[in-house]
CSV table of C-alpha atoms in Angstrom, one decimal:
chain,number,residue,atom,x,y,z
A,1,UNK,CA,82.3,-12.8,33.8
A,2,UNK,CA,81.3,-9.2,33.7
A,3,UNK,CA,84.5,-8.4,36.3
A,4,UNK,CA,86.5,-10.6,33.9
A,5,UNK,CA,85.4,-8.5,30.9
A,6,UNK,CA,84.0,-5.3,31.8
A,7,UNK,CA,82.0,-3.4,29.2
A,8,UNK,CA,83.8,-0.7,27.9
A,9,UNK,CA,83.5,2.8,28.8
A,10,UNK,CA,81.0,4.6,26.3
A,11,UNK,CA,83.9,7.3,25.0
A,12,UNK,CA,85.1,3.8,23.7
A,13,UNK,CA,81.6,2.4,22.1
A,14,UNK,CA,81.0,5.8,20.7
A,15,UNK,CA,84.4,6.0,19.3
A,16,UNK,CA,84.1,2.1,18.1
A,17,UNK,CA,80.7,3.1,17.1
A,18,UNK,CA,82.0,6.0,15.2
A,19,UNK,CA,85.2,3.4,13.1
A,20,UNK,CA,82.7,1.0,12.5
A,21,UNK,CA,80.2,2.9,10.1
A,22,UNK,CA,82.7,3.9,7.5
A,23,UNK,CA,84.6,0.5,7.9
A,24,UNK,CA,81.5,-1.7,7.5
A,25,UNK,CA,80.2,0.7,4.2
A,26,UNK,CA,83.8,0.9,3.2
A,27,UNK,CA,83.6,-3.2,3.4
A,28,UNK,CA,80.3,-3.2,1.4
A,29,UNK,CA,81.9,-1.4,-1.4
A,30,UNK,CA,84.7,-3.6,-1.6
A,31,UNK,CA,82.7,-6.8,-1.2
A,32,UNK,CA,79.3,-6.0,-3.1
A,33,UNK,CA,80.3,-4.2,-6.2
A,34,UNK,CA,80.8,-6.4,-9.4
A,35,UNK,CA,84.2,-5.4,-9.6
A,36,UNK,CA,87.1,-7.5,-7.9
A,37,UNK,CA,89.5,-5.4,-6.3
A,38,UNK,CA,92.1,-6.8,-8.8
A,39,UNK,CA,90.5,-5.1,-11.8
A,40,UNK,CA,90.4,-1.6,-9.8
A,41,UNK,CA,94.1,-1.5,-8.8
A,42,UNK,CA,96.2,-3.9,-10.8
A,43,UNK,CA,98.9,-1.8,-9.9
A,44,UNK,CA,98.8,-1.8,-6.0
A,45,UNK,CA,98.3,-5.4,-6.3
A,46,UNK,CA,102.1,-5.4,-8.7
A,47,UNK,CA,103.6,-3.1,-6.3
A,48,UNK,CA,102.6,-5.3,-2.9
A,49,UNK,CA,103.8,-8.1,-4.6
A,50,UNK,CA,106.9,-6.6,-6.0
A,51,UNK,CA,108.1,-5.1,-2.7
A,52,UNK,CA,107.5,-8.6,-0.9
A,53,UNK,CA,109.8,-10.6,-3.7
A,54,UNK,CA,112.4,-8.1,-2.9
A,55,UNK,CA,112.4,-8.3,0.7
A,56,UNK,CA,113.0,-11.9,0.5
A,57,UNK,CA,108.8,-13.2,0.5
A,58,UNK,CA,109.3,-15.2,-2.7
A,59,UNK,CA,106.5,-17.5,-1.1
A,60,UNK,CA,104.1,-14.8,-1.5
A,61,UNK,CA,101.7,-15.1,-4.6
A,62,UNK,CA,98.9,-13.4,-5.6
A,63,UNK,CA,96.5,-16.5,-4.4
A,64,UNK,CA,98.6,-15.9,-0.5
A,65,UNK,CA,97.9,-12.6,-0.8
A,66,UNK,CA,94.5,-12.5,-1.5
A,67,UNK,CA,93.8,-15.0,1.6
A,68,UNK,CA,95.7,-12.6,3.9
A,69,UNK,CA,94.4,-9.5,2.6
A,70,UNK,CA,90.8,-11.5,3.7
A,71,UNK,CA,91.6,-12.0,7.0
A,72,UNK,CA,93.3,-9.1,8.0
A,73,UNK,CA,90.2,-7.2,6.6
A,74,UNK,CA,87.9,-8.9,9.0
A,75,UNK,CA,90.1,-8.5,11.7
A,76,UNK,CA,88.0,-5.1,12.5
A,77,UNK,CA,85.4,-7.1,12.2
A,78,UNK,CA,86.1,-9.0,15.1
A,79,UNK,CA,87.0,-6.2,17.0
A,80,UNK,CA,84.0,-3.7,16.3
A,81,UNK,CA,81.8,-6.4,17.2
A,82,UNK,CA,83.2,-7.3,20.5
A,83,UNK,CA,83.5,-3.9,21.9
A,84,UNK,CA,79.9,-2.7,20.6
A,85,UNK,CA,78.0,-6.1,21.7
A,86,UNK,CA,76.7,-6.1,25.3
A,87,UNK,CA,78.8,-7.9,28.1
A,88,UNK,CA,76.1,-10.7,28.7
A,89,UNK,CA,76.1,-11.9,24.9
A,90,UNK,CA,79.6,-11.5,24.1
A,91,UNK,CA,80.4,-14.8,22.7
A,92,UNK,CA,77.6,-13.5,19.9
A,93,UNK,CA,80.9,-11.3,18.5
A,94,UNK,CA,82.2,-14.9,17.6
A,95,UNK,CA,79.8,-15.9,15.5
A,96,UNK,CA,78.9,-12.6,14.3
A,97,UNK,CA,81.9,-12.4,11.7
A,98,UNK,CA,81.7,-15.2,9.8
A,99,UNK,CA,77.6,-14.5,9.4
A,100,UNK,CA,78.8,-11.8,8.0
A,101,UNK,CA,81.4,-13.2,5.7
A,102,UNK,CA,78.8,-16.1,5.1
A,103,UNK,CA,76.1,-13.0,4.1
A,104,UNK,CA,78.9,-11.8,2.0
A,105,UNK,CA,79.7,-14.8,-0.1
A,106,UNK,CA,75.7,-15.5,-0.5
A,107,UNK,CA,74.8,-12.0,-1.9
A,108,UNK,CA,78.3,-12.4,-4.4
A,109,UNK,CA,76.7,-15.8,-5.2
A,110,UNK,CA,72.8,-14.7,-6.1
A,111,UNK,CA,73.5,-10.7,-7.0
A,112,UNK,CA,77.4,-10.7,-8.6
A,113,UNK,CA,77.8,-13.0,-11.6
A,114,UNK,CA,81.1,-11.8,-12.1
A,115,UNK,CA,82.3,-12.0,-8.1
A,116,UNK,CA,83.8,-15.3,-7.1
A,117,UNK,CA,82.1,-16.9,-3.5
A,118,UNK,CA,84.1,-19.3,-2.0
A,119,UNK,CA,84.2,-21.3,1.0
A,120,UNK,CA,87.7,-20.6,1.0
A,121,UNK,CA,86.6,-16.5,1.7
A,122,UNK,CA,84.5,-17.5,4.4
A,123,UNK,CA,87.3,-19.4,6.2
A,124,UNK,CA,89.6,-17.0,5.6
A,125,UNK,CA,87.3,-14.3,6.6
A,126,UNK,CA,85.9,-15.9,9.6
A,127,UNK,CA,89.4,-16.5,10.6
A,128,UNK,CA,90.4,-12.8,10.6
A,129,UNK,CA,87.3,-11.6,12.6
A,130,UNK,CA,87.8,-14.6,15.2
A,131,UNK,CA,91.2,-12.9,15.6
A,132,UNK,CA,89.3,-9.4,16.1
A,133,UNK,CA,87.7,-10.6,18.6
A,134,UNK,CA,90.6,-12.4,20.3
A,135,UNK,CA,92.7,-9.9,19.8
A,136,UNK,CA,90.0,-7.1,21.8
A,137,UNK,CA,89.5,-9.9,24.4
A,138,UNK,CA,93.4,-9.6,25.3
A,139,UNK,CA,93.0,-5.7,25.3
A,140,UNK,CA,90.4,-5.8,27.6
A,141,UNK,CA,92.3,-8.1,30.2
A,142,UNK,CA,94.9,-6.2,29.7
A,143,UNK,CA,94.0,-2.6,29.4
A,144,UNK,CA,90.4,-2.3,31.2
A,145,UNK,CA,90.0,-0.6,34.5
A,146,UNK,CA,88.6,-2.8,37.1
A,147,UNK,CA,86.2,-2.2,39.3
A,148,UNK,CA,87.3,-2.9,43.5
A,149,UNK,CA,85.7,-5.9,44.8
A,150,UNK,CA,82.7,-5.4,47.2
A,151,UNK,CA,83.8,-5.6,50.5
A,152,UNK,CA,81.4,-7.1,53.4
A,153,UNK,CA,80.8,-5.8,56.3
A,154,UNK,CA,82.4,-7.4,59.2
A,155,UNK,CA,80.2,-7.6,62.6
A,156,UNK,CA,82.2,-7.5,65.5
């Protein structure tokens, strides 16, 4: 499997490494504070909306957009965890996402009165950093140098 998917080159982990700090605090603040996005920018929330009824997304509401939004925020999720996990357990970057959107919804549960946790987030979640990882497994067979096959030595 490891000529399959070959690890990444550590430039890559560093720079994955390096993405994946600010992401993940970046996703604590917008996960474990008491405030839902929606109260902290009504606006951008109006505006996304707006511009997606006048391009012809009528479908779009704000219940749709709050389950894309979820997924394509774990998407990274997926991702960081694929490239910064060792070869040998990389089927652990599966199930890695949705413990951390499970996590999530737990601590928004016990801690945030005020958050909603849903099973719906975790799906939705979990979805989005299945994708990650998907999407980083296609990268990799398509973008990763291989390695030449050993050759044997012939005797004559």
């Amino acid at each position: 499997m490891s000529r399959l998917l070959p690890a990444p080159r550590r430039l890559t982990r560093g720079i994955a490494a390096g993405l994946a700090v600010p992401f993940l605090a970046g996703l604590a603040l917008l996960t474990l504070t008491p405030t839902r996005v929606e109260e902290r920018m009504p606006d951008l929330l109006d505006l996304v909306l707006s511009t997606a009824h006048r391009i012809g997304w009528d479908w779009l509401d704000f219940t749709r957009l709050e389950i894309l939004a979820n997924v394509l925020v774990f998407v990274p999720v997926g991702i960081f965890a694929f490239v910064l996990m060792p070869r040998r357990v990389w089927l652990l970057s599966v199930v890695l996402g949705p413990a951390v959107s499970l996590g999530i919804e737990i601590a928004q549960r016990l801690a945030l009165p005020h958050r909603a946790a849903t099973v719906s987030d975790v799906i939705a979640n979990s979805s989005g950093a299945v994708i990650g990882v998907v999407l980083a497994i296609a990268c990799t067979l398509l973008f990763a140098p291989r390695r030449p096959a050993a050759r044997t030595l012939e005797t004559p």
